[in-house]
C-alpha atoms as a PDB file:
ATOM      1  CA  MET A   1     -37.226 -87.466 -24.107  1.00  0.00           C
ATOM      2  CA  LYS A   2     -39.640 -85.082 -26.053  1.00  0.00           C
ATOM      3  CA  PRO A   3     -41.104 -83.657 -22.281  1.00  0.00           C
ATOM      4  CA  VAL A   4     -37.292 -83.242 -21.215  1.00  0.00           C
ATOM      5  CA  ARG A   5     -35.921 -81.295 -24.169  1.00  0.00           C
ATOM      6  CA  THR A   6     -39.378 -79.129 -24.232  1.00  0.00           C
ATOM      7  CA  THR A   7     -38.331 -77.923 -20.511  1.00  0.00           C
ATOM      8  CA  ALA A   8     -35.181 -77.836 -21.347  1.00  0.00           C
ATOM      9  CA  ARG A   9     -35.358 -75.414 -23.804  1.00  0.00           C
ATOM     10  CA  ALA A  10     -38.232 -73.417 -22.159  1.00  0.00           C
ATOM     11  CA  MET A  11     -35.413 -73.341 -18.783  1.00  0.00           C
ATOM     12  CA  LEU A  12     -32.528 -72.196 -21.181  1.00  0.00           C
ATOM     13  CA  GLY A  13     -34.278 -69.603 -23.357  1.00  0.00           C
ATOM     14  CA  ALA A  14     -35.971 -68.169 -20.469  1.00  0.00           C
ATOM     15  CA  ILE A  15     -32.481 -66.577 -19.014  1.00  0.00           C
ATOM     16  CA  PHE A  16     -32.095 -64.602 -22.311  1.00  0.00           C
ATOM     17  CA  VAL A  17     -35.975 -63.634 -22.602  1.00  0.00           C
ATOM     18  CA  VAL A  18     -35.797 -62.145 -19.502  1.00  0.00           C
ATOM     19  CA  SER A  19     -32.350 -60.458 -19.686  1.00  0.00           C
ATOM     20  CA  GLY A  20     -33.096 -59.090 -22.905  1.00  0.00           C
ATOM     21  CA  VAL A  21     -35.864 -57.295 -21.666  1.00  0.00           C
ATOM     22  CA  ARG A  22     -34.515 -55.722 -18.977  1.00  0.00           C
ATOM     23  CA  ILE A  23     -31.417 -54.333 -21.072  1.00  0.00           C
ATOM     24  CA  VAL A  24     -33.778 -53.512 -24.030  1.00  0.00           C
ATOM     25  CA  LEU A  25     -35.447 -51.136 -21.474  1.00  0.00           C
ATOM     26  CA  ASN A  26     -32.088 -50.293 -19.783  1.00  0.00           C
ATOM     27  CA  PRO A  27     -29.600 -50.264 -22.274  1.00  0.00           C
ATOM     28  CA  ASP A  28     -27.142 -47.870 -20.056  1.00  0.00           C
ATOM     29  CA  SER A  29     -26.542 -50.467 -17.118  1.00  0.00           C
ATOM     30  CA  LYS A  30     -24.506 -52.887 -19.572  1.00  0.00           C
ATOM     31  CA  VAL A  31     -22.923 -49.897 -21.743  1.00  0.00           C
ATOM     32  CA  GLU A  32     -19.788 -49.728 -19.866  1.00  0.00           C
ATOM     33  CA  ALA A  33     -19.005 -53.439 -19.770  1.00  0.00           C
ATOM     34  CA  ALA A  34     -19.767 -53.600 -23.267  1.00  0.00           C
ATOM     35  CA  LYS A  35     -17.512 -50.911 -24.220  1.00  0.00           C
ATOM     36  CA  ARG A  36     -14.629 -53.840 -24.190  1.00  0.00           C
ATOM     37  CA  VAL A  37     -16.325 -54.966 -27.118  1.00  0.00           C
ATOM     38  CA  THR A  38     -17.895 -52.341 -28.901  1.00  0.00           C
ATOM     39  CA  ASP A  39     -14.972 -50.241 -29.096  1.00  0.00           C
ATOM     40  CA  ARG A  40     -13.201 -52.762 -31.010  1.00  0.00           C
ATOM     41  CA  VAL A  41     -16.215 -54.077 -33.132  1.00  0.00           C
ATOM     42  CA  GLY A  42     -17.490 -50.648 -33.728  1.00  0.00           C
ATOM     43  CA  PRO A  43     -14.933 -49.027 -36.092  1.00  0.00           C
ATOM     44  CA  MET A  44     -14.834 -52.501 -37.772  1.00  0.00           C
ATOM     45  CA  LEU A  45     -18.638 -51.889 -38.800  1.00  0.00           C
ATOM     46  CA  GLU A  46     -18.088 -48.513 -39.495  1.00  0.00           C
ATOM     47  CA  ARG A  47     -15.683 -49.598 -42.307  1.00  0.00           C
ATOM     48  CA  VAL A  48     -18.369 -52.321 -43.725  1.00  0.00           C
ATOM     49  CA  ASP A  49     -21.214 -49.910 -44.010  1.00  0.00           C
ATOM     50  CA  PRO A  50     -21.199 -46.339 -42.288  1.00  0.00           C
ATOM     51  CA  ARG A  51     -24.910 -46.564 -42.221  1.00  0.00           C
ATOM     52  CA  LEU A  52     -24.856 -49.512 -39.594  1.00  0.00           C
ATOM     53  CA  PRO A  53     -24.800 -48.576 -35.676  1.00  0.00           C
ATOM     54  CA  SER A  54     -21.553 -48.319 -34.371  1.00  0.00           C
ATOM     55  CA  ASP A  55     -22.172 -46.916 -30.689  1.00  0.00           C
ATOM     56  CA  ALA A  56     -22.244 -48.876 -28.060  1.00  0.00           C
ATOM     57  CA  ARG A  57     -25.789 -48.456 -26.512  1.00  0.00           C
ATOM     58  CA  THR A  58     -26.910 -49.211 -29.753  1.00  0.00           C
ATOM     59  CA  LEU A  59     -25.135 -52.309 -30.272  1.00  0.00           C
ATOM     60  CA  VAL A  60     -26.307 -53.247 -26.452  1.00  0.00           C
ATOM     61  CA  ARG A  61     -30.024 -52.790 -27.549  1.00  0.00           C
ATOM     62  CA  LEU A  62     -29.933 -54.445 -30.704  1.00  0.00           C
ATOM     63  CA  LYS A  63     -28.006 -57.572 -28.841  1.00  0.00           C
ATOM     64  CA  ALA A  64     -30.419 -57.771 -26.226  1.00  0.00           C
ATOM     65  CA  GLY A  65     -33.506 -57.686 -28.785  1.00  0.00           C
ATOM     66  CA  THR A  66     -31.319 -60.707 -30.574  1.00  0.00           C
ATOM     67  CA  ASP A  67     -31.355 -62.641 -27.613  1.00  0.00           C
ATOM     68  CA  LEU A  68     -35.025 -61.526 -26.648  1.00  0.00           C
ATOM     69  CA  ILE A  69     -36.029 -62.950 -30.111  1.00  0.00           C
ATOM     70  CA  ALA A  70     -33.778 -66.066 -30.238  1.00  0.00           C
ATOM     71  CA  GLY A  71     -34.602 -67.133 -26.136  1.00  0.00           C
ATOM     72  CA  LEU A  72     -38.099 -66.911 -27.314  1.00  0.00           C
ATOM     73  CA  LEU A  73     -37.999 -69.104 -30.181  1.00  0.00           C
ATOM     74  CA  LEU A  74     -35.791 -71.580 -28.371  1.00  0.00           C
ATOM     75  CA  ALA A  75     -38.214 -71.553 -25.201  1.00  0.00           C
ATOM     76  CA  THR A  76     -41.092 -71.971 -27.885  1.00  0.00           C
ATOM     77  CA  GLY A  77     -39.478 -74.715 -29.713  1.00  0.00           C
ATOM     78  CA  ARG A  78     -39.447 -72.868 -32.970  1.00  0.00           C
ATOM     79  CA  PHE A  79     -36.180 -72.574 -34.991  1.00  0.00           C
ATOM     80  CA  THR A  80     -34.657 -74.149 -31.903  1.00  0.00           C
ATOM     81  CA  ARG A  81     -31.156 -75.184 -33.737  1.00  0.00           C
ATOM     82  CA  PRO A  82     -30.276 -71.523 -35.264  1.00  0.00           C
ATOM     83  CA  ALA A  83     -31.896 -69.729 -32.380  1.00  0.00           C
ATOM     84  CA  ALA A  84     -29.325 -71.565 -29.968  1.00  0.00           C
ATOM     85  CA  ALA A  85     -26.515 -71.173 -32.470  1.00  0.00           C
ATOM     86  CA  VAL A  86     -27.427 -67.247 -32.647  1.00  0.00           C
ATOM     87  CA  LEU A  87     -27.456 -67.217 -28.586  1.00  0.00           C
ATOM     88  CA  ALA A  88     -24.227 -69.183 -28.237  1.00  0.00           C
ATOM     89  CA  ALA A  89     -22.464 -66.493 -30.643  1.00  0.00           C
ATOM     90  CA  ASN A  90     -23.986 -63.761 -28.602  1.00  0.00           C
ATOM     91  CA  LEU A  91     -23.005 -65.247 -25.143  1.00  0.00           C
ATOM     92  CA  VAL A  92     -18.829 -65.273 -26.418  1.00  0.00           C
ATOM     93  CA  PRO A  93     -18.921 -61.538 -26.499  1.00  0.00           C
ATOM     94  CA  THR A  94     -20.787 -60.809 -23.626  1.00  0.00           C
ATOM     95  CA  THR A  95     -18.759 -63.342 -21.429  1.00  0.00           C
ATOM     96  CA  VAL A  96     -15.710 -61.833 -22.463  1.00  0.00           C
ATOM     97  CA  ALA A  97     -16.990 -58.242 -21.782  1.00  0.00           C
ATOM     98  CA  GLY A  98     -18.619 -58.848 -19.071  1.00  0.00           C
ATOM     99  CA  HIS A  99     -16.833 -61.064 -16.880  1.00  0.00           C
ATOM    100  CA  PRO A 100     -13.232 -60.316 -17.158  1.00  0.00           C
ATOM    101  CA  PHE A 101     -12.031 -61.959 -14.040  1.00  0.00           C
ATOM    102  CA  TRP A 102      -8.102 -62.331 -15.310  1.00  0.00           C
ATOM    103  CA  THR A 103      -7.865 -58.629 -14.746  1.00  0.00           C
ATOM    104  CA  MET A 104      -9.357 -58.748 -11.223  1.00  0.00           C
ATOM    105  CA  SER A 105      -8.459 -59.543  -8.069  1.00  0.00           C
ATOM    106  CA  GLY A 106     -10.010 -60.268  -3.999  1.00  0.00           C
ATOM    107  CA  PRO A 107     -13.510 -61.383  -4.210  1.00  0.00           C
ATOM    108  CA  GLU A 108     -14.285 -59.133  -7.289  1.00  0.00           C
ATOM    109  CA  ARG A 109     -12.335 -61.579  -8.827  1.00  0.00           C
ATOM    110  CA  ALA A 110     -14.393 -64.738  -7.336  1.00  0.00           C
ATOM    111  CA  GLN A 111     -17.357 -63.321  -8.149  1.00  0.00           C
ATOM    112  CA  HIS A 112     -16.543 -62.652 -12.046  1.00  0.00           C
ATOM    113  CA  GLU A 113     -14.841 -66.235 -12.308  1.00  0.00           C
ATOM    114  CA  GLY A 114     -18.148 -67.703 -11.139  1.00  0.00           C
ATOM    115  CA  HIS A 115     -20.197 -65.848 -13.836  1.00  0.00           C
ATOM    116  CA  PHE A 116     -17.671 -66.679 -16.542  1.00  0.00           C
ATOM    117  CA  LEU A 117     -17.828 -70.099 -15.470  1.00  0.00           C
ATOM    118  CA  LYS A 118     -21.716 -70.238 -15.266  1.00  0.00           C
ATOM    119  CA  ASN A 119     -21.888 -68.201 -18.942  1.00  0.00           C
ATOM    120  CA  LEU A 120     -19.581 -71.285 -19.970  1.00  0.00           C
ATOM    121  CA  GLY A 121     -21.983 -73.818 -18.998  1.00  0.00           C
ATOM    122  CA  LEU A 122     -24.780 -72.184 -20.590  1.00  0.00           C
ATOM    123  CA  LEU A 123     -22.720 -71.700 -23.526  1.00  0.00           C
ATOM    124  CA  GLY A 124     -22.407 -75.537 -23.461  1.00  0.00           C
ATOM    125  CA  GLY A 125     -26.224 -76.103 -23.213  1.00  0.00           C
ATOM    126  CA  LEU A 126     -26.752 -73.840 -26.230  1.00  0.00           C
ATOM    127  CA  LEU A 127     -24.222 -76.065 -28.200  1.00  0.00           C
ATOM    128  CA  LEU A 128     -25.998 -79.121 -27.196  1.00  0.00           C
ATOM    129  CA  ALA A 129     -29.155 -77.499 -28.216  1.00  0.00           C
ATOM    130  CA  ALA A 130     -27.934 -76.134 -31.135  1.00  0.00           C
ATOM    131  CA  ALA A 131     -26.716 -79.859 -32.084  1.00  0.00           C
ATOM    132  CA  ASP A 132     -29.581 -81.194 -30.849  1.00  0.00           C
ATOM    133  CA  THR A 133     -31.643 -83.341 -33.909  1.00  0.00           C
ATOM    134  CA  GLN A 134     -34.383 -84.330 -31.649  1.00  0.00           C
ATOM    135  CA  GLY A 135     -33.390 -88.042 -32.100  1.00  0.00           C
ATOM    136  CA  LYS A 136     -34.119 -87.540 -35.926  1.00  0.00           C
ATOM    137  CA  PRO A 137     -31.195 -88.061 -38.093  1.00  0.00           C
ATOM    138  CA  GLY A 138     -28.958 -84.765 -38.959  1.00  0.00           C
ATOM    139  CA  ILE A 139     -28.187 -83.296 -42.254  1.00  0.00           C
ATOM    140  CA  GLY A 140     -25.000 -84.787 -42.456  1.00  0.00           C
ATOM    141  CA  TYR A 141     -26.129 -88.129 -41.753  1.00  0.00           C
ATOM    142  CA  ARG A 142     -29.175 -87.548 -44.120  1.00  0.00           C
ATOM    143  CA  THR A 143     -26.908 -86.525 -47.085  1.00  0.00           C
ATOM    144  CA  SER A 144     -24.257 -89.163 -46.676  1.00  0.00           C
ATOM    145  CA  HIS A 145     -27.281 -92.171 -46.898  1.00  0.00           C
ATOM    146  CA  ALA A 146     -29.021 -90.006 -49.823  1.00  0.00           C
ATOM    147  CA  VAL A 147     -25.405 -90.556 -51.763  1.00  0.00           C
ATOM    148  CA  GLU A 148     -25.351 -94.170 -50.794  1.00  0.00           C
ATOM    149  CA  ARG A 149     -28.660 -94.909 -51.834  1.00  0.00           C
ATOM    150  CA  SER A 150     -28.200 -93.215 -54.904  1.00  0.00           C
ATOM    151  CA  GLN A 151     -25.028 -95.012 -55.384  1.00  0.00           C
ATOM    152  CA  ARG A 152     -26.741 -98.457 -54.946  1.00  0.00           C
ATOM    153  CA  SER A 153     -29.672 -96.975 -57.363  1.00  0.00           C
ATOM    154  CA  MET A 154     -27.284 -96.393 -60.184  1.00  0.00           C
ATOM    155  CA  ARG A 155     -25.145-100.019 -59.521  1.00  0.00           C
ATOM    156  CA  ARG A 156     -28.708-101.513 -59.665  1.00  0.00           C
ATOM    157  CA  ALA A 157     -29.695 -99.618 -62.630  1.00  0.00           C
ATOM    158  CA  VAL A 158     -26.524-100.820 -64.379  1.00  0.00           C
ATOM    159  CA  ARG A 159     -26.857-104.376 -63.775  1.00  0.00           C
ATOM    160  CA  THR A 160     -30.314-104.343 -64.931  1.00  0.00           C
ATOM    161  CA  ALA A 161     -29.291-102.371 -67.948  1.00  0.00           C
ATOM    162  CA  ARG A 162     -26.175-104.981 -68.773  1.00  0.00           C
ATOM    163  CA  ARG A 163     -29.125-107.837 -68.107  1.00  0.00           C
ATOM    164  CA  GLU A 164     -31.558-106.709 -70.292  1.00  0.00           C
ATOM    165  CA  ALA A 165     -28.994-105.628 -73.095  1.00  0.00           C
ATOM    166  CA  LYS A 166     -27.500-109.382 -72.822  1.00  0.00           C
ATOM    167  CA  ILE A 167     -30.954-110.599 -73.157  1.00  0.00           C
ATOM    168  CA  ALA A 168     -31.394-108.392 -76.237  1.00  0.00           C
ATOM    169  CA  ARG A 169     -28.089-109.688 -77.990  1.00  0.00           C
ATOM    170  CA  ARG A 170     -29.263-113.294 -77.816  1.00  0.00           C
ATOM    171  CA  SER A 171     -32.561-112.380 -78.683  1.00  0.00           C
ATOM    172  CA  ALA A 172     -31.189-110.764 -81.669  1.00  0.00           C
ATOM    173  CA  ALA A 173     -28.617-113.189 -82.265  1.00  0.00           C
ATOM    174  CA  ALA A 174     -31.389-116.095 -82.366  1.00  0.00           C
ATOM    175  CA  ALA A 175     -33.232-113.977 -84.533  1.00  0.00           C
ATOM    176  CA  ARG A 176     -30.716-114.037 -87.211  1.00  0.00           C
ATOM    177  CA  ARG A 177     -30.196-117.831 -86.955  1.00  0.00           C
ATOM    178  CA  LEU A 178     -33.946-118.187 -87.710  1.00  0.00           C
ATOM    179  CA  PRO A 179     -34.472-118.955 -91.531  1.00  0.00           C
ATOM    180  CA  GLY A 180     -36.397-115.902 -92.674  1.00  0.00           C
END
């Protein structure tokens, strides 16, 4: 299964790497579409910290850089789960801002609806990659089983301690009965 995972991650990450490079080099091509989201997010960022960038061009470039880095990490098999989660989180505003087919009509609507559905498919793949433990137990499984092992170990220790205390009581009682 490892070759399939490796190939799938490389294929999934490639679209974000290529797109990220293109947009970092030419952010103006996406600024107008991004304004649907950045006009709402910008004021919130300014309230959080006035030093944070809030203009659409800078936010587009930052998002593209994040996609580029996370795409490279996913494609190369490094930090695959966090990289896939970051890409999935970034894909949601991109899809909503870039392909609002519900506001369109005619052939333009069909085109954007297709891109929207393609992005949903990518999102599904990213969610699978973010959840993929590569055949190893996930942290939830390992945690619950570690707790169960600890509880079994404690029960065993308590039984052993009781048994040893019982033996010690018998030994002490027998020692008291011996003529001394």
